[in-house]
Structures are given as C-alpha cells and as structure tokens.
C-alpha cells in the first residue's frame, strides 16, 4: 500500500508565536530609523515655510 501524501500546508495554518523580545527588537530596528526620517523630513518641510 502506498503512503498517503500530506495535504498542502497553507501559510495561514502554521502557528506563529514570536517571542516578545524578538518582536520588540524588530519594531525598534524598523521604528527608530523610521521615526528619525519622519522627524527630519518634517523639520525640513517646516524650514521651507518660514
């Protein structure tokens, strides 16, 4: 008898439990440069209208 092939696994069916530290590190890695860019851009735009 032939072994049964497993059904295809959908990405939404795979449980994801990232650790809190890894999640915070990821947000810091993205958020700090993003916040710096937003503040820098807004300050330059503010200088244009003075």
PDB file of C-alpha atoms in Angstrom:
ATOM      1  CA  UNK A   1       0.000   0.000   0.000  1.00  0.00           C
ATOM      2  CA  UNK A   2       1.233   3.481  -0.847  1.00  0.00           C
ATOM      3  CA  UNK A   3       1.775   6.077   1.862  1.00  0.00           C
ATOM      4  CA  UNK A   4      -0.727   8.882   1.866  1.00  0.00           C
ATOM      5  CA  UNK A   5       0.624  12.283   0.827  1.00  0.00           C
ATOM      6  CA  UNK A   6       0.011  15.071   3.349  1.00  0.00           C
ATOM      7  CA  UNK A   7      -2.300  17.845   2.243  1.00  0.00           C
ATOM      8  CA  UNK A   8      -0.677  21.085   1.216  1.00  0.00           C
ATOM      9  CA  UNK A   9       0.022  23.350   4.179  1.00  0.00           C
ATOM     10  CA  UNK A  10      -1.344  26.868   3.934  1.00  0.00           C
ATOM     11  CA  UNK A  11       0.782  29.624   5.489  1.00  0.00           C
ATOM     12  CA  UNK A  12      -2.245  30.791   7.478  1.00  0.00           C
ATOM     13  CA  UNK A  13      -2.499  27.367   9.135  1.00  0.00           C
ATOM     14  CA  UNK A  14       1.016  27.423  10.569  1.00  0.00           C
ATOM     15  CA  UNK A  15       1.010  28.759  14.139  1.00  0.00           C
ATOM     16  CA  UNK A  16       3.376  31.650  14.736  1.00  0.00           C
ATOM     17  CA  UNK A  17       4.392  32.543  18.273  1.00  0.00           C
ATOM     18  CA  UNK A  18       7.233  35.070  18.137  1.00  0.00           C
ATOM     19  CA  UNK A  19       8.810  35.885  21.456  1.00  0.00           C
ATOM     20  CA  UNK A  20       8.088  39.320  22.896  1.00  0.00           C
ATOM     21  CA  UNK A  21      11.755  40.283  22.896  1.00  0.00           C
ATOM     22  CA  UNK A  22      12.134  39.428  19.235  1.00  0.00           C
ATOM     23  CA  UNK A  23       9.009  41.411  18.401  1.00  0.00           C
ATOM     24  CA  UNK A  24      10.247  44.466  20.326  1.00  0.00           C
ATOM     25  CA  UNK A  25      13.676  44.177  18.699  1.00  0.00           C
ATOM     26  CA  UNK A  26      12.078  44.056  15.263  1.00  0.00           C
ATOM     27  CA  UNK A  27       9.952  47.122  15.943  1.00  0.00           C
ATOM     28  CA  UNK A  28      12.979  49.001  17.260  1.00  0.00           C
ATOM     29  CA  UNK A  29      15.017  48.013  14.245  1.00  0.00           C
ATOM     30  CA  UNK A  30      12.370  49.440  11.931  1.00  0.00           C
ATOM     31  CA  UNK A  31      10.791  52.116  14.115  1.00  0.00           C
ATOM     32  CA  UNK A  32      13.844  54.105  15.182  1.00  0.00           C
ATOM     33  CA  UNK A  33      15.115  54.881  11.658  1.00  0.00           C
ATOM     34  CA  UNK A  34      11.545  55.463  10.506  1.00  0.00           C
ATOM     35  CA  UNK A  35      10.872  57.945  13.310  1.00  0.00           C
ATOM     36  CA  UNK A  36      14.184  59.701  12.595  1.00  0.00           C
ATOM     37  CA  UNK A  37      13.271  60.014   8.921  1.00  0.00           C
ATOM     38  CA  UNK A  38       9.823  61.398   9.697  1.00  0.00           C
ATOM     39  CA  UNK A  39      11.180  63.973  12.175  1.00  0.00           C
ATOM     40  CA  UNK A  40      13.947  65.026   9.784  1.00  0.00           C
ATOM     41  CA  UNK A  41      11.538  65.361   6.868  1.00  0.00           C
ATOM     42  CA  UNK A  42       9.002  67.357   8.873  1.00  0.00           C
ATOM     43  CA  UNK A  43      11.677  69.716  10.189  1.00  0.00           C
ATOM     44  CA  UNK A  44      12.949  70.359   6.647  1.00  0.00           C
ATOM     45  CA  UNK A  45       9.417  70.954   5.403  1.00  0.00           C
ATOM     46  CA  UNK A  46       8.887  73.370   8.275  1.00  0.00           C
ATOM     47  CA  UNK A  47      12.008  75.287   7.249  1.00  0.00           C
ATOM     48  CA  UNK A  48      10.611  75.721   3.734  1.00  0.00           C
ATOM     49  CA  UNK A  49       7.613  77.677   5.003  1.00  0.00           C
ATOM     50  CA  UNK A  50       9.465  80.087   7.298  1.00  0.00           C
TER      51      UNK A  50
END
